[in-house]
Coordinates of N, CA, C and O in Angstrom, one line a residue:
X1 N 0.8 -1.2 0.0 CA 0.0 0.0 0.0 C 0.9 1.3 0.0 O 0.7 2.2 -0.7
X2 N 1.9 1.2 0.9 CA 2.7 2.3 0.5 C 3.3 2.7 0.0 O 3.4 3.9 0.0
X3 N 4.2 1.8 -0.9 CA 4.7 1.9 -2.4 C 3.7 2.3 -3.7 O 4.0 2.9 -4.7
X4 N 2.5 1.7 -3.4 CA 1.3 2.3 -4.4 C 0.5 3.7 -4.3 O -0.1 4.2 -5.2
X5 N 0.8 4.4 -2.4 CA 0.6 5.7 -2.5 C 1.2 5.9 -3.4 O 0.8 6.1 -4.6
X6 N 2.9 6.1 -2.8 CA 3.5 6.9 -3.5 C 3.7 6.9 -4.9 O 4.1 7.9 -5.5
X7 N 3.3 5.6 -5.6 CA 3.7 5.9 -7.0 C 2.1 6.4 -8.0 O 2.0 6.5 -9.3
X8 N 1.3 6.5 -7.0 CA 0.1 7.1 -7.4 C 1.0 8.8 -7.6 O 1.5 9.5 -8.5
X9 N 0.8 9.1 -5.9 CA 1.3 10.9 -6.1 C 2.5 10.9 -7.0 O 2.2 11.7 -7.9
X10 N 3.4 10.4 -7.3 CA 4.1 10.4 -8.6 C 3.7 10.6 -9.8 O 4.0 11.5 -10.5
X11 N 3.1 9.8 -10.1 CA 2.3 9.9 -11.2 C 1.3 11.3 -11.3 O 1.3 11.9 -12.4
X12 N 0.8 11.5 -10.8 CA 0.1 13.0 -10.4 C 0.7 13.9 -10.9 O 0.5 14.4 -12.0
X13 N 1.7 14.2 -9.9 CA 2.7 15.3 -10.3 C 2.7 15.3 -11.3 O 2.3 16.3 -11.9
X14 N 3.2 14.3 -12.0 CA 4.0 14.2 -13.7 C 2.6 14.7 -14.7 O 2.6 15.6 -15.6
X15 N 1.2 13.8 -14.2 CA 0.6 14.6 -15.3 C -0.4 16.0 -15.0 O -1.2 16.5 -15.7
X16 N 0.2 16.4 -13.2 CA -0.2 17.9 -13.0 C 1.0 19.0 -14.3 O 0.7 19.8 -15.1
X17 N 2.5 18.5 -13.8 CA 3.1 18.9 -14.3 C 3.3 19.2 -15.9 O 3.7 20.3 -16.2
X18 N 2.9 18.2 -16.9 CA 3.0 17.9 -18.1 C 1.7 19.0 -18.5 O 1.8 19.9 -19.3
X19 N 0.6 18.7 -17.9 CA -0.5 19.3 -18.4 C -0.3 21.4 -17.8 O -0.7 22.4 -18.5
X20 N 0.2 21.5 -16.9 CA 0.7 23.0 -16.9 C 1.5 23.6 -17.7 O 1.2 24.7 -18.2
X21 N 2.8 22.9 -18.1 CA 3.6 23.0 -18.7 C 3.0 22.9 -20.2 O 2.9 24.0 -20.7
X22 N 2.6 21.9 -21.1 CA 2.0 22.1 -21.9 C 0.8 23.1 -22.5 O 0.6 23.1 -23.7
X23 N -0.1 23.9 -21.4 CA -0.9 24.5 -21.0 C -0.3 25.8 -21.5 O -0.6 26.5 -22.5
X24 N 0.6 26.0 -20.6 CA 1.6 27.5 -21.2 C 2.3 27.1 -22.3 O 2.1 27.8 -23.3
X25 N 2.9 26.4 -22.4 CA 3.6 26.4 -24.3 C 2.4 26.8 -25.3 O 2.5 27.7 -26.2
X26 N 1.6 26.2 -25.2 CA 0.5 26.1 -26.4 C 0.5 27.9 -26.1 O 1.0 28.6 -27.0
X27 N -0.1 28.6 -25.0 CA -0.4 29.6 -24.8 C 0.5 31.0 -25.4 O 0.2 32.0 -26.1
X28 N 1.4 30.7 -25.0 CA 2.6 31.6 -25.4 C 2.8 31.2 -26.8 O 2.7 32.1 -27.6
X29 N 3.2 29.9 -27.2 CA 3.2 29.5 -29.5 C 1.9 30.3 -29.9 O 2.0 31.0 -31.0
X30 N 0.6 30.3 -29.0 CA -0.6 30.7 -30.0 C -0.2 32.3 -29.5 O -0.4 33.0 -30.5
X31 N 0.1 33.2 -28.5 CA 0.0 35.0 -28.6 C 1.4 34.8 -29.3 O 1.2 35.6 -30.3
X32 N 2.6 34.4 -29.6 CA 3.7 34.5 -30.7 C 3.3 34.4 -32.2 O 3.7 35.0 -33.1
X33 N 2.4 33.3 -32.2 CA 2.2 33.4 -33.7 C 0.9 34.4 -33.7 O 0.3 34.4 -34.8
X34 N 0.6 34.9 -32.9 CA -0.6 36.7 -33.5 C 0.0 37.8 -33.3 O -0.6 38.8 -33.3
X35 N 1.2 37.6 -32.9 CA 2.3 38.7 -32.9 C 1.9 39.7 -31.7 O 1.8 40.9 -31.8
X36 N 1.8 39.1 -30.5 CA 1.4 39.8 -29.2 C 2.8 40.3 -29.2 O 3.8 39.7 -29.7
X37 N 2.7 41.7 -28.5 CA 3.9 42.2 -27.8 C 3.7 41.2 -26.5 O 2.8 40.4 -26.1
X38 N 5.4 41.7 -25.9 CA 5.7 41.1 -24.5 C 4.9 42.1 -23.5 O 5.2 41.8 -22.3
X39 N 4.3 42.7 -23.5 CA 3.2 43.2 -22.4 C 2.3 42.3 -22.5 O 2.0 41.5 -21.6
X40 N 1.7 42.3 -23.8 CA 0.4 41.8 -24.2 C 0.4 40.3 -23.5 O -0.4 39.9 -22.8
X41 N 1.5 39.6 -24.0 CA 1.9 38.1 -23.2 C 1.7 37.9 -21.8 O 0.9 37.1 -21.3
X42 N 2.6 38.8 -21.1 CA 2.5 38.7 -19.7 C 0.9 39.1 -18.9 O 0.5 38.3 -18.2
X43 N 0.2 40.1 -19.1 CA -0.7 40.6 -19.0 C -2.0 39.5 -19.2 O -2.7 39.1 -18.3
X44 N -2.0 39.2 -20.5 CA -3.0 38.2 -21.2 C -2.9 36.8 -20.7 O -3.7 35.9 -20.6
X45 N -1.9 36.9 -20.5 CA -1.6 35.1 -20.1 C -0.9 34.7 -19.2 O -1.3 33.8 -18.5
X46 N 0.4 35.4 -19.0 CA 1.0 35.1 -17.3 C 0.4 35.4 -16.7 O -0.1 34.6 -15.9
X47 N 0.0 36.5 -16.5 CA -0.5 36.9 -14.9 C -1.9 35.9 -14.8 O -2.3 35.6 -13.6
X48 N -2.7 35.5 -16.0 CA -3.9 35.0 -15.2 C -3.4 33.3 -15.1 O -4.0 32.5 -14.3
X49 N -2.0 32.8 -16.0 CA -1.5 31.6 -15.5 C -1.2 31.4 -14.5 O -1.2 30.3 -14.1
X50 N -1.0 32.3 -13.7 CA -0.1 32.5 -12.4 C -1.0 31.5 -11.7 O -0.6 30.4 -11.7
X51 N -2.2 31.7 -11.2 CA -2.7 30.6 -9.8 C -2.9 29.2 -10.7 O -3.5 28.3 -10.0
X52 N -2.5 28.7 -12.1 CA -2.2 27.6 -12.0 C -0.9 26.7 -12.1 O -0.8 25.5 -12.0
X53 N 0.1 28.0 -12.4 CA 1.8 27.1 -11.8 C 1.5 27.3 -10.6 O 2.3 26.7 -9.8
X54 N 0.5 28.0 -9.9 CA 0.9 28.4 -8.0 C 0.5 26.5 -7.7 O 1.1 25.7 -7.0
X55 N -0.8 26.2 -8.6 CA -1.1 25.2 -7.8 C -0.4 24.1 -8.2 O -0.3 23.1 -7.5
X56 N 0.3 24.3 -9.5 CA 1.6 23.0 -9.6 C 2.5 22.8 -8.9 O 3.0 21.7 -8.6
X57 N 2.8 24.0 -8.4 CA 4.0 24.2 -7.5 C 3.7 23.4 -6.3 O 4.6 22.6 -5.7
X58 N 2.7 23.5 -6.0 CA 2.6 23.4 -4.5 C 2.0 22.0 -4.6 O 2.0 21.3 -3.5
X59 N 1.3 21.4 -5.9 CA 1.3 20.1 -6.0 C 2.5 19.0 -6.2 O 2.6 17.8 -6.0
X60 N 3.3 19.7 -6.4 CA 4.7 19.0 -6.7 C 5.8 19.2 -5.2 O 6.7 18.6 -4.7
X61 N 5.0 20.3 -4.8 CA 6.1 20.0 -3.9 C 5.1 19.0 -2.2 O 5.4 18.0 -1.7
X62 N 4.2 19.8 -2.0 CA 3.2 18.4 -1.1 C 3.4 17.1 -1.5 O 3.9 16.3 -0.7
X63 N 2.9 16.7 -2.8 CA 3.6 15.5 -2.8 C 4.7 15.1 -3.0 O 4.8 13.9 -3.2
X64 N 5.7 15.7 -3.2 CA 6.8 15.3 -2.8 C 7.0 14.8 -1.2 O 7.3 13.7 -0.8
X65 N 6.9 15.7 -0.6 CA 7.1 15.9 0.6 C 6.5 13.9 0.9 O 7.1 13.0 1.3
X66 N 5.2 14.0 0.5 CA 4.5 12.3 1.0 C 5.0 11.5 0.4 O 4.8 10.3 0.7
X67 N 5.9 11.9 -0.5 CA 6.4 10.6 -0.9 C 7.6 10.1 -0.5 O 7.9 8.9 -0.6
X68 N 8.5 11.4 0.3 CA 9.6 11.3 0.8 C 9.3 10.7 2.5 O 10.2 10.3 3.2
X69 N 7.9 10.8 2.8 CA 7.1 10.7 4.3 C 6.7 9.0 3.9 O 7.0 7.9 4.6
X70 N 6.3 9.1 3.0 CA 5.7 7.1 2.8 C 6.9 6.6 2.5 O 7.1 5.8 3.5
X71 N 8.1 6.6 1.5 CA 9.6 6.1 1.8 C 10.1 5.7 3.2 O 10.3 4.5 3.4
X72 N 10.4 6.4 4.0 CA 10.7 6.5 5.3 C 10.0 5.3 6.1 O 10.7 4.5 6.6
X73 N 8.0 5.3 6.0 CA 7.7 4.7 6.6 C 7.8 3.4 6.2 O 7.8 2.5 7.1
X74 N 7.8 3.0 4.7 CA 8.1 1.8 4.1 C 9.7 0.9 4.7 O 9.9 -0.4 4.8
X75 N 10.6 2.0 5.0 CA 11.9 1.3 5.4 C 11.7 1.2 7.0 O 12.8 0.8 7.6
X76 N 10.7 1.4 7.6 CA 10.6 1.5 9.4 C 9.6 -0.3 9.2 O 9.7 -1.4 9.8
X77 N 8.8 0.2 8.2 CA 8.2 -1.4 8.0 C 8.9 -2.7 7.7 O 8.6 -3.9 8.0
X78 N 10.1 -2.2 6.9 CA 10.9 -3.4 6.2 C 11.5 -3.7 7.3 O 11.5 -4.9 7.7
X79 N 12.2 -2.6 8.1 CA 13.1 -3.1 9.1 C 11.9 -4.2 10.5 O 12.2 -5.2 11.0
X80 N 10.9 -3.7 10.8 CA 10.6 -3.8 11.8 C 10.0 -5.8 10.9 O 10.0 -6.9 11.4
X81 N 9.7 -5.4 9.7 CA 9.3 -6.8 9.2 C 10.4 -8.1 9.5 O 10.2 -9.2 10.1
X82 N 11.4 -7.8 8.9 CA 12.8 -8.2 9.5 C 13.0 -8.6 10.8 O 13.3 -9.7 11.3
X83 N 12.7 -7.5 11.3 CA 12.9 -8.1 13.1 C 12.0 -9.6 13.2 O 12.4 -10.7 13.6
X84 N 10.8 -9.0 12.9 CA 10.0 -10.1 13.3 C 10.6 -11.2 12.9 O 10.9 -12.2 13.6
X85 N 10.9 -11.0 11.4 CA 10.9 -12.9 11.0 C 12.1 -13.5 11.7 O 12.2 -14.6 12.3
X86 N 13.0 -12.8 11.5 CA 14.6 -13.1 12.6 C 14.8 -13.4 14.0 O 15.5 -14.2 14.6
X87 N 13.8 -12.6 14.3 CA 14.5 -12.6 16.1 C 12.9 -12.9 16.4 O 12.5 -12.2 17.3
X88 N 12.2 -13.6 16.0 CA 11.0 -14.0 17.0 C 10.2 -13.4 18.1 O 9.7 -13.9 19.1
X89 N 10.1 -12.3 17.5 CA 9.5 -10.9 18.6 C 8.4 -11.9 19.6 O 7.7 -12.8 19.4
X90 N 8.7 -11.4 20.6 CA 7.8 -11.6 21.7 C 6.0 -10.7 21.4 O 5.8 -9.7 20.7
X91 N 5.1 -11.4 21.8 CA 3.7 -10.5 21.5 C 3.8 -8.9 22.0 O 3.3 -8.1 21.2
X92 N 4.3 -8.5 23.2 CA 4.4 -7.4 23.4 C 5.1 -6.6 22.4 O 4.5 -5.7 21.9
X93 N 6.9 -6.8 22.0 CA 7.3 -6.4 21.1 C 6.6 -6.1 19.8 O 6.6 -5.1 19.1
X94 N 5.9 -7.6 19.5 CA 5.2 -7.4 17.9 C 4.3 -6.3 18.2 O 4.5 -5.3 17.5
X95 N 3.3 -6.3 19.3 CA 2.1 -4.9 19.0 C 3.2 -4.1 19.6 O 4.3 -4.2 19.0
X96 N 3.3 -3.6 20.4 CA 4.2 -2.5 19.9 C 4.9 -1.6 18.7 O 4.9 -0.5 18.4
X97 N 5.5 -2.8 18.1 CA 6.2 -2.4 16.5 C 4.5 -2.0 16.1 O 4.1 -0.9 16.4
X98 N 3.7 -2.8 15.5 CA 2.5 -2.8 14.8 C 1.6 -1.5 15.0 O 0.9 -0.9 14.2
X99 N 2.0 -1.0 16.7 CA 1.5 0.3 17.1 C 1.7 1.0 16.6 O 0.9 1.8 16.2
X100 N 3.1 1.2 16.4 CA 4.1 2.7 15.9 C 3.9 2.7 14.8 O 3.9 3.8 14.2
X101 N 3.6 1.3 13.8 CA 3.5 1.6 12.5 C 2.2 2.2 12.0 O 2.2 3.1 11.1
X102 N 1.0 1.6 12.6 CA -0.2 2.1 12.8 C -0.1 4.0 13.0 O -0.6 4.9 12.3
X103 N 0.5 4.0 14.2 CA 0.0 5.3 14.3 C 0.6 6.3 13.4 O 0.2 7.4 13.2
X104 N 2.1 5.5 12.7 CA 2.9 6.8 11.7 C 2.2 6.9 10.2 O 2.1 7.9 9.5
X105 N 1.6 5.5 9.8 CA 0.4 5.3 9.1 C -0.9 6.5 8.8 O -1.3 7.1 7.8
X106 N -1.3 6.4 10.0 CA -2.5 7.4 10.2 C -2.2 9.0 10.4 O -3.1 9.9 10.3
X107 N -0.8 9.4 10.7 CA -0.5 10.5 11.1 C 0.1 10.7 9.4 O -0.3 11.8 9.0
X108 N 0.8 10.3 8.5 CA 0.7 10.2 7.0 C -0.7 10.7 6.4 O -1.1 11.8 6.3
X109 N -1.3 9.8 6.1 CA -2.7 9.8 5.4 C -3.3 11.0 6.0 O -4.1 11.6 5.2
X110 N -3.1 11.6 7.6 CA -3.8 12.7 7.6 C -3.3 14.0 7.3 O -3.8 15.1 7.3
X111 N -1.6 13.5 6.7 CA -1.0 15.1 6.6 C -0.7 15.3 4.8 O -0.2 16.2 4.2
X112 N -1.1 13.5 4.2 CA -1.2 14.1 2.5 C -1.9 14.6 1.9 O -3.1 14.7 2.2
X113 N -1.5 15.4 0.7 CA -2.7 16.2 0.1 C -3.9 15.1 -0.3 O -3.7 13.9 -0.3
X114 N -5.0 15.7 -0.8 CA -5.9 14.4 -1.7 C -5.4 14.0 -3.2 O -4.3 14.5 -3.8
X115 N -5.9 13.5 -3.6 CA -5.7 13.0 -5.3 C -6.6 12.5 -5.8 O -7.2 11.5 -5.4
X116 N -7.0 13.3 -6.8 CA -8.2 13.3 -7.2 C -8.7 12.0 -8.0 O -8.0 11.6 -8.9
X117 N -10.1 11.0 -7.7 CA -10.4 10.0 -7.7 C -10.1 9.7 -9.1 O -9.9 8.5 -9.4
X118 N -10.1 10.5 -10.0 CA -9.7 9.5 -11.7 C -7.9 9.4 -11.9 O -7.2 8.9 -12.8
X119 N -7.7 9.9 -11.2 CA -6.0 9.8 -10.9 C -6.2 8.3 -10.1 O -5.9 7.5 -11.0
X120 N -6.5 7.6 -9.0 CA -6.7 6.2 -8.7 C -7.0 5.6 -9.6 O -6.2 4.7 -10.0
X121 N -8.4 5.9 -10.2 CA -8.9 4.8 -11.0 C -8.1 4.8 -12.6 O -8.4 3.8 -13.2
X122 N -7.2 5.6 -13.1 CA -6.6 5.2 -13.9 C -5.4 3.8 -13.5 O -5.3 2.7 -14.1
X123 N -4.9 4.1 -12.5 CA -3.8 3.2 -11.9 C -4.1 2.4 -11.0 O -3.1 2.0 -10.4
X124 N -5.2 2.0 -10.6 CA -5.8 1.3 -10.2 C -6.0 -0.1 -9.9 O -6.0 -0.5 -8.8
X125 N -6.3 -1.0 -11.1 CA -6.3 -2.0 -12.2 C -5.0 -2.5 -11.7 O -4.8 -3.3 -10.8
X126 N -3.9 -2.0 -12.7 CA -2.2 -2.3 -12.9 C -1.7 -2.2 -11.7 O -0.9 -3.2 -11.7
X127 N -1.7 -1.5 -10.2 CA -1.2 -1.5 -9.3 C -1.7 -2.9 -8.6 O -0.8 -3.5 -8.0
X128 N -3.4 -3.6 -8.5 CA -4.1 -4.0 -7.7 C -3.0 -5.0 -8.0 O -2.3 -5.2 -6.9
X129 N -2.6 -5.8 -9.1 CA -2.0 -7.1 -9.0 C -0.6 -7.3 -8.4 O -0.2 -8.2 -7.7
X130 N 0.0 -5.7 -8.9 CA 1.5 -6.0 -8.3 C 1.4 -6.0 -6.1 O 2.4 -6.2 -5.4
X131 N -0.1 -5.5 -5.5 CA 0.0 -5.5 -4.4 C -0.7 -6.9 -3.9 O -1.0 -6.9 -2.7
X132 N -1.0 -8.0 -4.5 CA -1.8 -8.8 -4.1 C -0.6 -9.7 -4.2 O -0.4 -10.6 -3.5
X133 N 0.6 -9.2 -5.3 CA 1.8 -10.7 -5.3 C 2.7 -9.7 -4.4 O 3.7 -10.5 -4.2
X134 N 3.0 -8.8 -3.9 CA 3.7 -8.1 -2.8 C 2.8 -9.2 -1.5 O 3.4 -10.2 -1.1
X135 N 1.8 -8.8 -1.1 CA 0.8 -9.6 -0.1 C 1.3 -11.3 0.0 O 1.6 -12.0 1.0
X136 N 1.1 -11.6 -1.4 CA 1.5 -13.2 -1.2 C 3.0 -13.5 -0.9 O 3.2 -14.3 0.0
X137 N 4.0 -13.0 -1.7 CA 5.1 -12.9 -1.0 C 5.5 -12.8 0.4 O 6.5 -13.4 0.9
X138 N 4.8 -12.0 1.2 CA 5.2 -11.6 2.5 C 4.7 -12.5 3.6 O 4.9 -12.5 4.8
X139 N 4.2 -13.4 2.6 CA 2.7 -14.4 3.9 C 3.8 -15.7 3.5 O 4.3 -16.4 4.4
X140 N 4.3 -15.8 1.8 CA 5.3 -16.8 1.7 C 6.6 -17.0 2.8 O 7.2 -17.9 3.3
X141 N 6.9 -15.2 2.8 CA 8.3 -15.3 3.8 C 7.9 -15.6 5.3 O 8.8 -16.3 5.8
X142 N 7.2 -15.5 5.8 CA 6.5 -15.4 7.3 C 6.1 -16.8 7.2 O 5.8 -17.1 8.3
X143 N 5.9 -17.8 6.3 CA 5.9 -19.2 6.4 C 7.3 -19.7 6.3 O 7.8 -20.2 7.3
X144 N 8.0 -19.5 5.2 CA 9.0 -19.8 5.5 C 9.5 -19.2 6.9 O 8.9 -20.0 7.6
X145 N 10.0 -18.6 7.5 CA 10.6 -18.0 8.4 C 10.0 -19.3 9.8 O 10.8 -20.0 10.5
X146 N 8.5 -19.5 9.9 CA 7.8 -19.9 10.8 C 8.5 -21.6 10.9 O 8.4 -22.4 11.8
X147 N 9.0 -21.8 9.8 CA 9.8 -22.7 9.6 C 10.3 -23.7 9.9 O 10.0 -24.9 10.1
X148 N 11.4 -22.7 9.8 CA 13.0 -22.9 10.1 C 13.3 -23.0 11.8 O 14.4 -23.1 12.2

């Protein structure tokens, strides 16, 4: 799940990004080829583009930030996953780990931006499978491990 946030907000960015950027090219090729002066440009079209680089900006950099926030928690998971299967955590130990992960979990999800629902449902589909053989892998290692 948390590798599939983040490569959801990735994906975002790239086509908030692509579509802003494309947005002003077209804009500026079509007042160049009617021969706007550079007032006429900036006036006509930057200044009212301005609140939608503001909102790329700030989509690119929010989710950056969660993606650099879901990273982090992905490697507190791997490590803490590790523990388990190695050292045989005691029940107390396991909910404990399971706690912290829990609560760094919930304290994530409440501080990402949203993403707008056809942004999931495009990637949706192609992600579902690669997290169901992540799932089955992890149930494979925790058998093996239970093992040995």
């Amino acid at each position: 799940n948390l590798w599939w946030d983040a490569d959801i907000r990735k994906f975002y960015v790239t086509v908030v990004t692509c579509l802003v950027t494309l947005s002003i090219l077209l804009l500026v090729s079509a007042s160049l080829w009617n021969g706007l002066t550079f007032r006429d440009v900036f006036l006509e079209i930057a200044a009212p583009a301005l609140p939608l680089i503001i909102y790329a900006y700030r989509q690119w950099k929010e989710n950056g930030e969660a993606v650099a926030r879901l990273t982090r928690l992905k490697e507190l998971l791997n490590v803490t996953w590790k523990k388990y299967l190695s050292e045989n955590m005691t029940d107390v130990e396991c909910h404990d780990a399971s706690r912290k992960l829990q609560d760094q979990i919930f304290s994530n999800r409440e501080a990402n931006p949203l993403i707008p629902d056809f942004i999931y449902n495009l990637r949706k589909s192609s992600q579902h499978d690669s997290m169901a053989y992540s799932i089955d892998d992890m149930i494979s290692e925790m058998r093996n491990s239970s093992a040995n």
